[in-house]
């Protein structure tokens, strides 16, 4: 199973993007979906986790109040709405799941996720 993040691109500071996470042939409905990012020259970091059943989401302090996760089960897609973007948000963004239903907090360990996939590049620049 490979998750696919998409929706990245070039955006000006203060702008918005919405990322999508899909998984052809795999139902995302039942699982918490985590978002990670890796900026150039930096370690990968957890950004957000969107639960499946308990409705809770968790966000890193650096994105709290600007990023919002959501799910569309009919489309088998999980979204990450990113607003008020700044240069520090420039990174490759990945989605992943540890196949648990609910998040345990802001995700920490990308390599510990059961399913991961290709990322999408977000560049914030004027």
PDB file of C-alpha atoms in Angstrom, residues 37-99:
ATOM      1  CA  UNK A  37       7.223  17.459   6.039  1.00  0.00           C
ATOM      2  CA  UNK A  38      10.899  17.712   5.310  1.00  0.00           C
ATOM      3  CA  UNK A  39      12.462  21.047   4.532  1.00  0.00           C
ATOM      4  CA  UNK A  40      15.775  21.298   2.676  1.00  0.00           C
ATOM      5  CA  UNK A  41      18.631  20.435   4.980  1.00  0.00           C
ATOM      6  CA  UNK A  42      16.349  19.589   7.881  1.00  0.00           C
ATOM      7  CA  UNK A  43      14.984  16.472   9.452  1.00  0.00           C
ATOM      8  CA  UNK A  44      11.498  15.283   8.666  1.00  0.00           C
ATOM      9  CA  UNK A  45       8.973  16.549  11.195  1.00  0.00           C
ATOM     10  CA  UNK A  46       5.403  15.714  12.081  1.00  0.00           C
ATOM     11  CA  UNK A  47       2.902  18.376  11.124  1.00  0.00           C
ATOM     12  CA  UNK A  48      -0.569  17.040  11.821  1.00  0.00           C
ATOM     13  CA  UNK A  49      -2.616  13.957  12.555  1.00  0.00           C
ATOM     14  CA  UNK A  50      -6.277  13.558  11.626  1.00  0.00           C
ATOM     15  CA  UNK A  51      -8.153  10.822  13.457  1.00  0.00           C
ATOM     16  CA  UNK A  52     -10.734   8.557  11.944  1.00  0.00           C
ATOM     17  CA  UNK A  53     -13.220   7.792  14.713  1.00  0.00           C
ATOM     18  CA  UNK A  54     -12.860  10.185  17.608  1.00  0.00           C
ATOM     19  CA  UNK A  55     -12.826  13.307  15.452  1.00  0.00           C
ATOM     20  CA  UNK A  56      -9.684  14.702  16.991  1.00  0.00           C
ATOM     21  CA  UNK A  57      -6.801  16.293  15.170  1.00  0.00           C
ATOM     22  CA  UNK A  58      -3.392  17.323  16.430  1.00  0.00           C
ATOM     23  CA  UNK A  59      -1.088  19.957  15.012  1.00  0.00           C
ATOM     24  CA  UNK A  60       2.508  20.945  15.513  1.00  0.00           C
ATOM     25  CA  UNK A  61       2.890  24.298  17.242  1.00  0.00           C
ATOM     26  CA  UNK A  62       4.496  25.717  14.114  1.00  0.00           C
ATOM     27  CA  UNK A  63       1.306  25.219  12.085  1.00  0.00           C
ATOM     28  CA  UNK A  64      -1.415  25.395  14.704  1.00  0.00           C
ATOM     29  CA  UNK A  65      -4.107  27.874  13.721  1.00  0.00           C
ATOM     30  CA  UNK A  66      -2.953  27.908  10.101  1.00  0.00           C
ATOM     31  CA  UNK A  67      -3.298  24.276   8.990  1.00  0.00           C
ATOM     32  CA  UNK A  68      -6.504  22.264   9.174  1.00  0.00           C
ATOM     33  CA  UNK A  69      -7.052  18.613   8.365  1.00  0.00           C
ATOM     34  CA  UNK A  70     -10.250  17.109   7.052  1.00  0.00           C
ATOM     35  CA  UNK A  71     -11.550  13.923   5.518  1.00  0.00           C
ATOM     36  CA  UNK A  72     -13.873  13.079   2.644  1.00  0.00           C
ATOM     37  CA  UNK A  73     -14.620   9.399   3.002  1.00  0.00           C
ATOM     38  CA  UNK A  74     -16.713   9.349  -0.161  1.00  0.00           C
ATOM     39  CA  UNK A  75     -13.610  10.343  -2.078  1.00  0.00           C
ATOM     40  CA  UNK A  76     -11.253   8.262   0.076  1.00  0.00           C
ATOM     41  CA  UNK A  77      -9.202  11.398   0.566  1.00  0.00           C
ATOM     42  CA  UNK A  78      -7.713  13.240   3.502  1.00  0.00           C
ATOM     43  CA  UNK A  79      -6.898  16.920   3.111  1.00  0.00           C
ATOM     44  CA  UNK A  80      -4.518  19.356   4.718  1.00  0.00           C
ATOM     45  CA  UNK A  81      -5.635  22.936   4.234  1.00  0.00           C
ATOM     46  CA  UNK A  82      -2.666  25.255   4.657  1.00  0.00           C
ATOM     47  CA  UNK A  83      -3.254  28.972   5.120  1.00  0.00           C
ATOM     48  CA  UNK A  84      -1.009  31.951   5.832  1.00  0.00           C
ATOM     49  CA  UNK A  85       1.946  30.125   4.381  1.00  0.00           C
ATOM     50  CA  UNK A  86       5.439  31.440   4.938  1.00  0.00           C
ATOM     51  CA  UNK A  87       8.895  30.514   3.746  1.00  0.00           C
ATOM     52  CA  UNK A  88       9.420  28.162   6.683  1.00  0.00           C
ATOM     53  CA  UNK A  89       6.604  25.996   5.345  1.00  0.00           C
ATOM     54  CA  UNK A  90       8.639  25.201   2.239  1.00  0.00           C
ATOM     55  CA  UNK A  91       9.142  21.444   2.287  1.00  0.00           C
ATOM     56  CA  UNK A  92       8.179  18.140   0.779  1.00  0.00           C
ATOM     57  CA  UNK A  93       4.982  17.024   2.473  1.00  0.00           C
ATOM     58  CA  UNK A  94       4.135  13.372   3.047  1.00  0.00           C
ATOM     59  CA  UNK A  95       1.110  11.542   4.344  1.00  0.00           C
ATOM     60  CA  UNK A  96       1.312   8.275   6.218  1.00  0.00           C
ATOM     61  CA  UNK A  97      -0.634   6.015   8.538  1.00  0.00           C
ATOM     62  CA  UNK A  98       0.192   3.721  11.441  1.00  0.00           C
ATOM     63  CA  UNK A  99      -3.154   1.992  10.787  1.00  0.00           C
TER      64      UNK A  99
END
